[in-house]
mmCIF file of C-alpha atoms in Angstrom:
data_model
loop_
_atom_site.group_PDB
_atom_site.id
_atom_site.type_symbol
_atom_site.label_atom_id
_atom_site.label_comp_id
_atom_site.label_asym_id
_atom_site.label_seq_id
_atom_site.Cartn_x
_atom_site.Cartn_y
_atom_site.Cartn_z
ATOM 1 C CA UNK A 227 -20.789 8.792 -17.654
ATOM 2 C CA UNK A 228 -21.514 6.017 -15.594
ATOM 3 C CA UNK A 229 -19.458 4.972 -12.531
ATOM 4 C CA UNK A 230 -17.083 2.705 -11.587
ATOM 5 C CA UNK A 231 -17.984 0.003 -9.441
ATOM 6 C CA UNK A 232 -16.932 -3.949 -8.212
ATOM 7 C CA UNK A 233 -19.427 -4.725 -10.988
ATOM 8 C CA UNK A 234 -16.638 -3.775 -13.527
ATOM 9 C CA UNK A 235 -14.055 -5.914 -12.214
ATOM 10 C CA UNK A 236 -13.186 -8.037 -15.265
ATOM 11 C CA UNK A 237 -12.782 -11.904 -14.471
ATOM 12 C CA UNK A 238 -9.863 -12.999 -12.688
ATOM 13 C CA UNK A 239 -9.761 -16.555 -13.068
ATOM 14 C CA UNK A 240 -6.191 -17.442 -13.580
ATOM 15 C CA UNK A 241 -4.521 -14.444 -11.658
ATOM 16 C CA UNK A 242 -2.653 -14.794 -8.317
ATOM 17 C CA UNK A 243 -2.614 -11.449 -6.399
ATOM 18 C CA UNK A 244 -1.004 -10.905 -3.196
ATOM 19 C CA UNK A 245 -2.524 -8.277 -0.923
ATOM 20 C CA UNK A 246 -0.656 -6.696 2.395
ATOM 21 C CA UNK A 247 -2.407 -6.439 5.323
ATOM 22 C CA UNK A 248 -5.639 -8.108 4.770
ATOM 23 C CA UNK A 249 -6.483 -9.201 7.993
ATOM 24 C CA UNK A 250 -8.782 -5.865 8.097
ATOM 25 C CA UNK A 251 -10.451 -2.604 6.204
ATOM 26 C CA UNK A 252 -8.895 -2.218 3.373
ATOM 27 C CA UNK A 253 -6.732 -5.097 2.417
ATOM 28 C CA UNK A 254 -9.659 -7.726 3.504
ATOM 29 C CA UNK A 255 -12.151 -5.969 1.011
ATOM 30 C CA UNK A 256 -9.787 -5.767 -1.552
ATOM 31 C CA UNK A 257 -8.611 -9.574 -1.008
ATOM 32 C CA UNK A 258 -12.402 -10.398 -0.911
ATOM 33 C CA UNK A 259 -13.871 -8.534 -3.815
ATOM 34 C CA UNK A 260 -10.736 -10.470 -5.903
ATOM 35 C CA UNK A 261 -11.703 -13.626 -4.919
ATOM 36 C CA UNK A 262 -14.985 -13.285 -5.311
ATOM 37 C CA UNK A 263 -13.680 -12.488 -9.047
ATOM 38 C CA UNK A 264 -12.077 -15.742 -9.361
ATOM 39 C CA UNK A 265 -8.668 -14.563 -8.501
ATOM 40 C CA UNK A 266 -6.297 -17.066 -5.935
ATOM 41 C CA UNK A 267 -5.552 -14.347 -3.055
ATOM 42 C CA UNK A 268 -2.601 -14.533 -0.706
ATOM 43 C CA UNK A 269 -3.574 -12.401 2.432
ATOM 44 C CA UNK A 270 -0.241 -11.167 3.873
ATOM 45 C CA UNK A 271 -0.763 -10.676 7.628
ATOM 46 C CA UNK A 272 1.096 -9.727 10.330
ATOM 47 C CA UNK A 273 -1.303 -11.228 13.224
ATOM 48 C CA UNK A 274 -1.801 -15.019 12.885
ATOM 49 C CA UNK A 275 -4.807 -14.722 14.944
ATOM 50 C CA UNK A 276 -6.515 -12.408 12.652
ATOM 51 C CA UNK A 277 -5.024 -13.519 9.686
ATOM 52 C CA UNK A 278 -6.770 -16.482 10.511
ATOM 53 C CA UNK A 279 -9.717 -14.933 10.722
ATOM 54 C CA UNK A 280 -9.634 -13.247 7.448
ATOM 55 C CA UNK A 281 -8.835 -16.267 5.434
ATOM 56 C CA UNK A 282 -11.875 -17.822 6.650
ATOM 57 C CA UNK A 283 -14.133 -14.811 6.088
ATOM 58 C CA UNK A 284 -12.645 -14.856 2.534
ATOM 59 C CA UNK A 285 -12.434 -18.820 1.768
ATOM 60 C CA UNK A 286 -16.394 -18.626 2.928
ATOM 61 C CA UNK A 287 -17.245 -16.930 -0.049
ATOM 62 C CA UNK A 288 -15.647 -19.572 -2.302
ATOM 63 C CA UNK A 289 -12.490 -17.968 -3.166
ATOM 64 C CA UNK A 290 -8.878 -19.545 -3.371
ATOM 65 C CA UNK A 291 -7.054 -17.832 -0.899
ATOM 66 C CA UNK A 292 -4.174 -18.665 1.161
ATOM 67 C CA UNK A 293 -2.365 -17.205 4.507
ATOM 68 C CA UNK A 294 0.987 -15.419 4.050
ATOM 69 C CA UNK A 295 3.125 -14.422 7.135
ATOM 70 C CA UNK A 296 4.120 -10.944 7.069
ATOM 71 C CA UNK A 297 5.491 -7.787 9.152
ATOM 72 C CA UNK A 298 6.479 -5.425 7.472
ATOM 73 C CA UNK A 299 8.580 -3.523 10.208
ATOM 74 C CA UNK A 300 10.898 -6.596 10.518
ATOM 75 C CA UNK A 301 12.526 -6.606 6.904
ATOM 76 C CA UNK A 302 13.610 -10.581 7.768
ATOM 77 C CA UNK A 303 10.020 -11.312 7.967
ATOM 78 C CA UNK A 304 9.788 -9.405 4.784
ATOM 79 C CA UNK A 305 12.743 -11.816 3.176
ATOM 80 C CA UNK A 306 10.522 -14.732 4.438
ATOM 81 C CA UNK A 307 7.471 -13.903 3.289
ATOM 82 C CA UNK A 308 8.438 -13.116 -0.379
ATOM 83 C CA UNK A 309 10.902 -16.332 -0.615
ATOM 84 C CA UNK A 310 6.764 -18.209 0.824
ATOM 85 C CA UNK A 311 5.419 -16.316 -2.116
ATOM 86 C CA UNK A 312 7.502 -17.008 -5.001
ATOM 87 C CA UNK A 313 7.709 -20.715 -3.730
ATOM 88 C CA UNK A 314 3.805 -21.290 -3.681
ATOM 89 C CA UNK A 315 2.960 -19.484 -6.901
ATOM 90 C CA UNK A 316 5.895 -21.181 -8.426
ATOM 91 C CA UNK A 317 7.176 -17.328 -8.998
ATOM 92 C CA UNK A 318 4.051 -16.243 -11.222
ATOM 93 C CA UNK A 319 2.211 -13.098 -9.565
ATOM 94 C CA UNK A 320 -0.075 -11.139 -11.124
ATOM 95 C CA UNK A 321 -0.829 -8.309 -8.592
ATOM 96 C CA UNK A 322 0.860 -7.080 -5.408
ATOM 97 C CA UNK A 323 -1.323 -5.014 -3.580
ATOM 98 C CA UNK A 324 1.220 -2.848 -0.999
ATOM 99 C CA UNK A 325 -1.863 -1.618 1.107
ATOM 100 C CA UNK A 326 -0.817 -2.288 5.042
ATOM 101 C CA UNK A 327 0.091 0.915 6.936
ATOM 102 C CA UNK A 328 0.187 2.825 10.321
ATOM 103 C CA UNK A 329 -0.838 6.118 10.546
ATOM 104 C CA UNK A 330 -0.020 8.686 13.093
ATOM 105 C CA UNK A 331 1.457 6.451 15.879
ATOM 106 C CA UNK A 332 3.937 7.627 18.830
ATOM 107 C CA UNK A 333 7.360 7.734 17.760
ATOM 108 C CA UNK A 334 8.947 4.146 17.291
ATOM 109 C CA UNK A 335 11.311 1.695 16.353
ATOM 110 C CA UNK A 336 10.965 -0.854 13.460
ATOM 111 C CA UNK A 337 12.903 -4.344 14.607
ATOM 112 C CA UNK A 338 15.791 -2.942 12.198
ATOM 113 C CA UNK A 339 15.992 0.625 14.035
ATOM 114 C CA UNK A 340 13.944 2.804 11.497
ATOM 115 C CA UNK A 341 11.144 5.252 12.404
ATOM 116 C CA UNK A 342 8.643 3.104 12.446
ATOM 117 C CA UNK A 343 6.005 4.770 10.244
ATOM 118 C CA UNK A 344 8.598 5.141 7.152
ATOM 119 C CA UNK A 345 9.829 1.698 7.898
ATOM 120 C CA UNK A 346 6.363 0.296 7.608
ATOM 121 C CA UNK A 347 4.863 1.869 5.277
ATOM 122 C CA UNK A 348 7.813 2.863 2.479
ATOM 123 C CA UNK A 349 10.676 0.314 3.248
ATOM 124 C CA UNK A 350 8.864 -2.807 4.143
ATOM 125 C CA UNK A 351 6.830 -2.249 1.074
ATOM 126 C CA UNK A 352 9.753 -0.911 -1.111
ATOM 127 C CA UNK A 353 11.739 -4.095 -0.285
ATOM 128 C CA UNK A 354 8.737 -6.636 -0.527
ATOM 129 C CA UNK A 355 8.077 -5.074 -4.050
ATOM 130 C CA UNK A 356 11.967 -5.785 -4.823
ATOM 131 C CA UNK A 357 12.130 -9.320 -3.316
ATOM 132 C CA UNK A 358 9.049 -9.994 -5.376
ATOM 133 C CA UNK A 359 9.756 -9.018 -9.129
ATOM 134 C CA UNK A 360 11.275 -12.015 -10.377
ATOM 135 C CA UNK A 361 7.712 -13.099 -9.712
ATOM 136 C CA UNK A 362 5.791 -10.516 -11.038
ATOM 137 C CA UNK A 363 8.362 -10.195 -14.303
ATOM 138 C CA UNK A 364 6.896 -13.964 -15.493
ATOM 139 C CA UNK A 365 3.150 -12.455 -16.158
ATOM 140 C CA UNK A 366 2.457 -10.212 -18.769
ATOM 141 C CA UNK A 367 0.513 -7.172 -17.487
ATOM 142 C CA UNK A 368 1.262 -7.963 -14.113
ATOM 143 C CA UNK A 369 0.819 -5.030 -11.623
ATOM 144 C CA UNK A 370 2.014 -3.095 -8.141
ATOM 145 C CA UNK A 371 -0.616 -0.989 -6.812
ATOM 146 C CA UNK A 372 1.390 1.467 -3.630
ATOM 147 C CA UNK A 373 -1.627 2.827 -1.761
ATOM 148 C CA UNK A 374 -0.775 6.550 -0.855
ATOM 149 C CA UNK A 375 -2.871 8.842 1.431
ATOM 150 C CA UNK A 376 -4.418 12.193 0.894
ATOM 151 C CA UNK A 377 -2.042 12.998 3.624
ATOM 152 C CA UNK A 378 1.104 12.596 1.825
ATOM 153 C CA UNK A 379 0.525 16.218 0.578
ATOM 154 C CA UNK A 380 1.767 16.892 4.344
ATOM 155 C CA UNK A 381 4.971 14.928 4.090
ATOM 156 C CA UNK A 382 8.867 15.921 3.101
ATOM 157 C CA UNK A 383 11.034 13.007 2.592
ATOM 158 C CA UNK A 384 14.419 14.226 4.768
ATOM 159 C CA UNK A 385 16.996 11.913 3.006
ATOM 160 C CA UNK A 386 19.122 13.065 5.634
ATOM 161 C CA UNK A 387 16.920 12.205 8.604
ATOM 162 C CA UNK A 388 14.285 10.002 7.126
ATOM 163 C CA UNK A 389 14.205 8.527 11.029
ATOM 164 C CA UNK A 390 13.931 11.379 13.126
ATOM 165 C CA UNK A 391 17.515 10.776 14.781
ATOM 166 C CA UNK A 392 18.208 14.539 14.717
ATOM 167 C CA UNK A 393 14.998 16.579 13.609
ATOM 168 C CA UNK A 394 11.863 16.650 15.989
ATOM 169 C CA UNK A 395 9.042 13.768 15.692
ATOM 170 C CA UNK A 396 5.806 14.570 15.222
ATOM 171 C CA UNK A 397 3.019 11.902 14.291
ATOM 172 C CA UNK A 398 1.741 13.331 11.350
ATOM 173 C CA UNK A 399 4.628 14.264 9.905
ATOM 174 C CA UNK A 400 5.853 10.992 9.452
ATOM 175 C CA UNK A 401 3.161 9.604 8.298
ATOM 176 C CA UNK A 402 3.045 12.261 5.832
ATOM 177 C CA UNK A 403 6.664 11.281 5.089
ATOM 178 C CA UNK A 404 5.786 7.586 4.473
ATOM 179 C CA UNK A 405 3.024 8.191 2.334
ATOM 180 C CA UNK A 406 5.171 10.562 0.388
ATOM 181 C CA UNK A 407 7.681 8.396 0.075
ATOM 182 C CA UNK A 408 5.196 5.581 -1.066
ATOM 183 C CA UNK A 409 4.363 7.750 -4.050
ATOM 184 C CA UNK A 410 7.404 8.607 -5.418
ATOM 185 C CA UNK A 411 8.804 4.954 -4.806
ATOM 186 C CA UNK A 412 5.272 3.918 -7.350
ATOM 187 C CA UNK A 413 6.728 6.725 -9.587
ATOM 188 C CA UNK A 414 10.547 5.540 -10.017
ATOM 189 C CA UNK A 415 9.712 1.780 -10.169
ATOM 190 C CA UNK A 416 7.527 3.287 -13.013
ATOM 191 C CA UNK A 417 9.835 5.113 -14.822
ATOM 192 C CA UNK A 418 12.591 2.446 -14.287
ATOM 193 C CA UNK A 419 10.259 -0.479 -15.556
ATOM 194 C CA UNK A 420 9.343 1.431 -18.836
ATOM 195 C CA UNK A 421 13.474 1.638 -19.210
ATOM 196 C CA UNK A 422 14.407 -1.690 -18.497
ATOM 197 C CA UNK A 423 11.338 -2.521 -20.787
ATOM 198 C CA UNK A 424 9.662 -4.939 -17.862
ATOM 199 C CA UNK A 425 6.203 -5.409 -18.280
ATOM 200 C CA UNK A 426 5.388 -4.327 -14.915
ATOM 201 C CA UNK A 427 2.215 -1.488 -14.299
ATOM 202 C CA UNK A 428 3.584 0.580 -10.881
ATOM 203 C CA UNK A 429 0.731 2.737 -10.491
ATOM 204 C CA UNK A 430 -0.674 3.897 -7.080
ATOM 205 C CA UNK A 431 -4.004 4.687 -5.338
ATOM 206 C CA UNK A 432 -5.750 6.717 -2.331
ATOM 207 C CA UNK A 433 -8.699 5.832 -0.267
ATOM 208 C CA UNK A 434 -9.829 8.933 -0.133
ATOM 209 C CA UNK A 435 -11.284 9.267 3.861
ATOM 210 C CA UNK A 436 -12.338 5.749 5.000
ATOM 211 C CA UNK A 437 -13.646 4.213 7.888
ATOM 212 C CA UNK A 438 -11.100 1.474 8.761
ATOM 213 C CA UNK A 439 -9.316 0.706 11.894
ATOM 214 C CA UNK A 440 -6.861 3.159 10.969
ATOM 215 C CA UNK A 441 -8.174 6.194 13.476
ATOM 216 C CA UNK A 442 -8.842 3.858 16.115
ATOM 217 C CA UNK A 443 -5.678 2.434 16.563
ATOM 218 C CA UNK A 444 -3.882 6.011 15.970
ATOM 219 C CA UNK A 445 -6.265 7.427 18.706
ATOM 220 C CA UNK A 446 -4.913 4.250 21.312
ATOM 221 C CA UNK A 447 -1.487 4.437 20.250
ATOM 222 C CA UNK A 448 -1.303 8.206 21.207
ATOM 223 C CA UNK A 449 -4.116 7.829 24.240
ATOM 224 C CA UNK A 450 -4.842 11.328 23.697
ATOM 225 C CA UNK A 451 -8.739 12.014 24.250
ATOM 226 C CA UNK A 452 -8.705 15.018 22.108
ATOM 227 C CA UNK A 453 -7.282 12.379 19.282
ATOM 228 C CA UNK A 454 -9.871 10.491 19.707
ATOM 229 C CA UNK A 455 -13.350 12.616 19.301
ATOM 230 C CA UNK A 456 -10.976 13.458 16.220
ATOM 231 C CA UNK A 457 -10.978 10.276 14.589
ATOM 232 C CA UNK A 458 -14.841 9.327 15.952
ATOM 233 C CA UNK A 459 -15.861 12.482 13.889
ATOM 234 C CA UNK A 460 -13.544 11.655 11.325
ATOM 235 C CA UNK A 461 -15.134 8.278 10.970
ATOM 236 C CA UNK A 462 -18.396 9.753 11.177
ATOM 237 C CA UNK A 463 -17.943 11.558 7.451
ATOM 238 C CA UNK A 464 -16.042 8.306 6.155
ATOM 239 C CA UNK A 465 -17.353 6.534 3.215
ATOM 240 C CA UNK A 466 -17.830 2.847 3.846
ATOM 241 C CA UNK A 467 -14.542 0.437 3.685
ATOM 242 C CA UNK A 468 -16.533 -1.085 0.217
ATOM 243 C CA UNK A 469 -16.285 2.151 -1.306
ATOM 244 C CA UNK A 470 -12.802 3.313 -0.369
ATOM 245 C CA UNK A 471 -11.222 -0.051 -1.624
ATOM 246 C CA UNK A 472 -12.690 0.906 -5.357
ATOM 247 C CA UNK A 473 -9.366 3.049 -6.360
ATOM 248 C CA UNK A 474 -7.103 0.190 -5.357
ATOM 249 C CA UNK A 475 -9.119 -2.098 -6.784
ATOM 250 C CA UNK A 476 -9.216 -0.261 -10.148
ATOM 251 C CA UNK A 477 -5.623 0.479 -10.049
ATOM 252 C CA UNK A 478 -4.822 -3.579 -9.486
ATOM 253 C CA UNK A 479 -8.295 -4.564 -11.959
ATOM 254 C CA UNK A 480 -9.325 -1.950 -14.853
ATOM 255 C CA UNK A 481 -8.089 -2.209 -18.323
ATOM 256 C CA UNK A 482 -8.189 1.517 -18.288
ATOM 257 C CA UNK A 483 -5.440 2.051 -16.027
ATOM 258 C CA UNK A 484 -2.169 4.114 -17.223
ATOM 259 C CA UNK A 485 1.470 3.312 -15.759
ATOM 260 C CA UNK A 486 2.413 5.673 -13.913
ATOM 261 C CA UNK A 487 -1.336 6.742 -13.126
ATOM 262 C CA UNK A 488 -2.372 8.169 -8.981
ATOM 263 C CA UNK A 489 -6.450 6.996 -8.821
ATOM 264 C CA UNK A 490 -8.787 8.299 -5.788
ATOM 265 C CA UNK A 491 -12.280 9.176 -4.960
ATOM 266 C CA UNK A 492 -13.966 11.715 -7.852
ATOM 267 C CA UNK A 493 -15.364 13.514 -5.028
ATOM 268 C CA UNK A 494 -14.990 16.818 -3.263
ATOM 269 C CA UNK A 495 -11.019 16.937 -2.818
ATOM 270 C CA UNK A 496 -10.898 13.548 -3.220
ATOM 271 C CA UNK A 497 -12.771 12.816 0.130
ATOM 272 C CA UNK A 498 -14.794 10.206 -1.269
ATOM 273 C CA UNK A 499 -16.609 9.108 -4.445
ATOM 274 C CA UNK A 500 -15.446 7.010 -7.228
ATOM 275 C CA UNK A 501 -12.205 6.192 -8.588
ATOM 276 C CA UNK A 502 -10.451 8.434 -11.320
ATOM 277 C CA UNK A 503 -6.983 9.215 -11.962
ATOM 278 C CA UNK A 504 -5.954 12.174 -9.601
ATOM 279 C CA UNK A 505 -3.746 14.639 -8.847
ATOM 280 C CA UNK A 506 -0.405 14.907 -6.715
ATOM 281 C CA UNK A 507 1.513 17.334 -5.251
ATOM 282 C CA UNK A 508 4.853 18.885 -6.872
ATOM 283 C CA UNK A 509 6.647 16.578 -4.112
ATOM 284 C CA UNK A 510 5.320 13.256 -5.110
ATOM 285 C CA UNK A 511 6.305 14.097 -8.811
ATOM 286 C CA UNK A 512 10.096 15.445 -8.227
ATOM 287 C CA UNK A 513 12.114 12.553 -10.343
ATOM 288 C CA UNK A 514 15.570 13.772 -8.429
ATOM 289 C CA UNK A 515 14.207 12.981 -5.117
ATOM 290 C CA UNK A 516 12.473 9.639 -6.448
ATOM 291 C CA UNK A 517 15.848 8.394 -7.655
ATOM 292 C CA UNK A 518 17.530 9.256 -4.779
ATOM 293 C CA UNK A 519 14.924 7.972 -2.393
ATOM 294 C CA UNK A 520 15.036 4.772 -4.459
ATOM 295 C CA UNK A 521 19.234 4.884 -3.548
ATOM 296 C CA UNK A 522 18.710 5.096 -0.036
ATOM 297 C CA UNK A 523 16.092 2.774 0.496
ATOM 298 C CA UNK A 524 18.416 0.302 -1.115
ATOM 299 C CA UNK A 525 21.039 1.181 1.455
ATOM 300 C CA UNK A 526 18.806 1.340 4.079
ATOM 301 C CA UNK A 527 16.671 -2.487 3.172
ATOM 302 C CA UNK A 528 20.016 -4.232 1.635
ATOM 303 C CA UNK A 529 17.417 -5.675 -0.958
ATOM 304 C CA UNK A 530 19.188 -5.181 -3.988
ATOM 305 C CA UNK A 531 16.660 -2.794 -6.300
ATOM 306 C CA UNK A 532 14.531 -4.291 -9.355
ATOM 307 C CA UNK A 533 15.085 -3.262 -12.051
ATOM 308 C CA UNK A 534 18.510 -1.671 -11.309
#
């Protein structure tokens, strides 16, 4: 059977997709291989300087793209950005691509007090998503792709102490946590969606092991040499950013896709390869805790959930 590649991107002409953290890696190939398609890209950045940057490496090609203000760890920036959204796609949005993360940094403070990993990765995202359904509800098919990590396996979600006020902080740990938590927030918006009967796709993807900025800036935010030879061999056995943007990009692009659906690499424990529909662990597929994850981060955001 033959692969799945950018070449099977069906034409996107018509669809508006908003991608997080497209500035680099990632997010920029993704936001570039849409455009290229035909699709009008918002690039939601944190850094106006590279932001900047990445608009005009994607608007060179001949896309329509557009520059979107975003952190995620600051959940007023979060308010901002979706209100910019829904306001210059005249609330019609086709794809939102939750792909921005940290992984593996020091222990820290979001600009609302959480641990700054789960407040990144899962609430900024989680409340984005919420703030931006009204939006996505107007277009049939329209989809939210929650890019998960191979390292969520790793993770426990401690509704208790989902910020490390009490329990001791360790980097992975909490990164684990947040990419947990990303998956079973992808698998209740599913499972609430199908209820409400919103035509909404929550599905959610993995890179797989990818050279992107990522391990660099884990290695300076820890300044810990052994941390670094890690991620330089790390990033030695990466596949290309090009290749580990496929399973998003199927997730947000292929007909195929199933709600509800995980896609990664096809490769050797999902290292690398091309994108299939994968495996998760027992975690990432325990409804209880996605409901009550979906309660507290509710509490925890004040962005009222959607659907209810």
């Amino acid at each position: 059977m033959a692969k799945w590649t950018e070449a099977d991107i069906p034409d996107q002409h018509g669809r508006t997709a908003l991608v997080t953290g497209a500035n680099s890696g990632l997010g920029l190939r993704t936001a570039e291989v849409l455009g290229a398609k035909g699709a009008r890209v918002l690039l939601a950045c944190r850094s106006p300087e590279r932001g900047r940057r990445a608009l005009e490496r994607v608007l060179a090609s001949g896309a329509e793209a557009e520059l979107v203000p975003l952190d995620l760890a600051d959940l007023a920036s979060v308010r901002a950005a979706a209100a910019l959204v829904r306001e210059r796609t005249g609330d019609a949005l086709d794809v939102l691509v939750n792909n921005a993360g940290v992984m593996a940094v020091p222990l820290g403070r979001t600009a609302d007090g959480f641990e700054r990993q789960f407040g990144t990765n899962h609430l900024g995202h989680a409340a984005l998503t919420w703030l931006l359904m009204p939006a996505l509800r107007t277009r049939p098919g329209a989809r939210v792709v929650t890019v998960s990590s191979l390292a969520h396996a790793m993770g426990t979600v401690d509704l208790a102490d989902p910020d490390y006020e009490v329990r001791p902080y360790t980097a992975w740990g909490a990164y684990g946590q947040s990419k947990l938590a990303n998956l079973l927030f992808a698998r209740e918006l599913d499972r609430r969606t199908r209820t409400a009967g919103v035509d909404v796709t929550s599905v959610a993807a993995h890179p797989g092991i990818t050279a992107t900025e990522l391990s660099a800036n884990m290695a300076r935010a820890q300044r810990n040499r052994l941390v670094d030879v890690g991620a330089k061999i790390s990033d030695f056995f990466a596949q290309p950013v090009a290749k580990g943007a496929l399973p998003q990009l199927y997730a947000a692009t292929s007909p195929d896709v199933e709600r509800g659906g995980y896609y990664g690499p096809d490769g050797f424990r999902g290292v690398r390869g091309h994108p299939t529909r994968v495996g998760s662990t027992a975690a990432a597929r325990d409804d209880l805790a996605a409901g009550r994850l979906w309660a507290l981060t509710a509490e925890l955001t004040g962005v009222a959930p959607d659907p209810s």
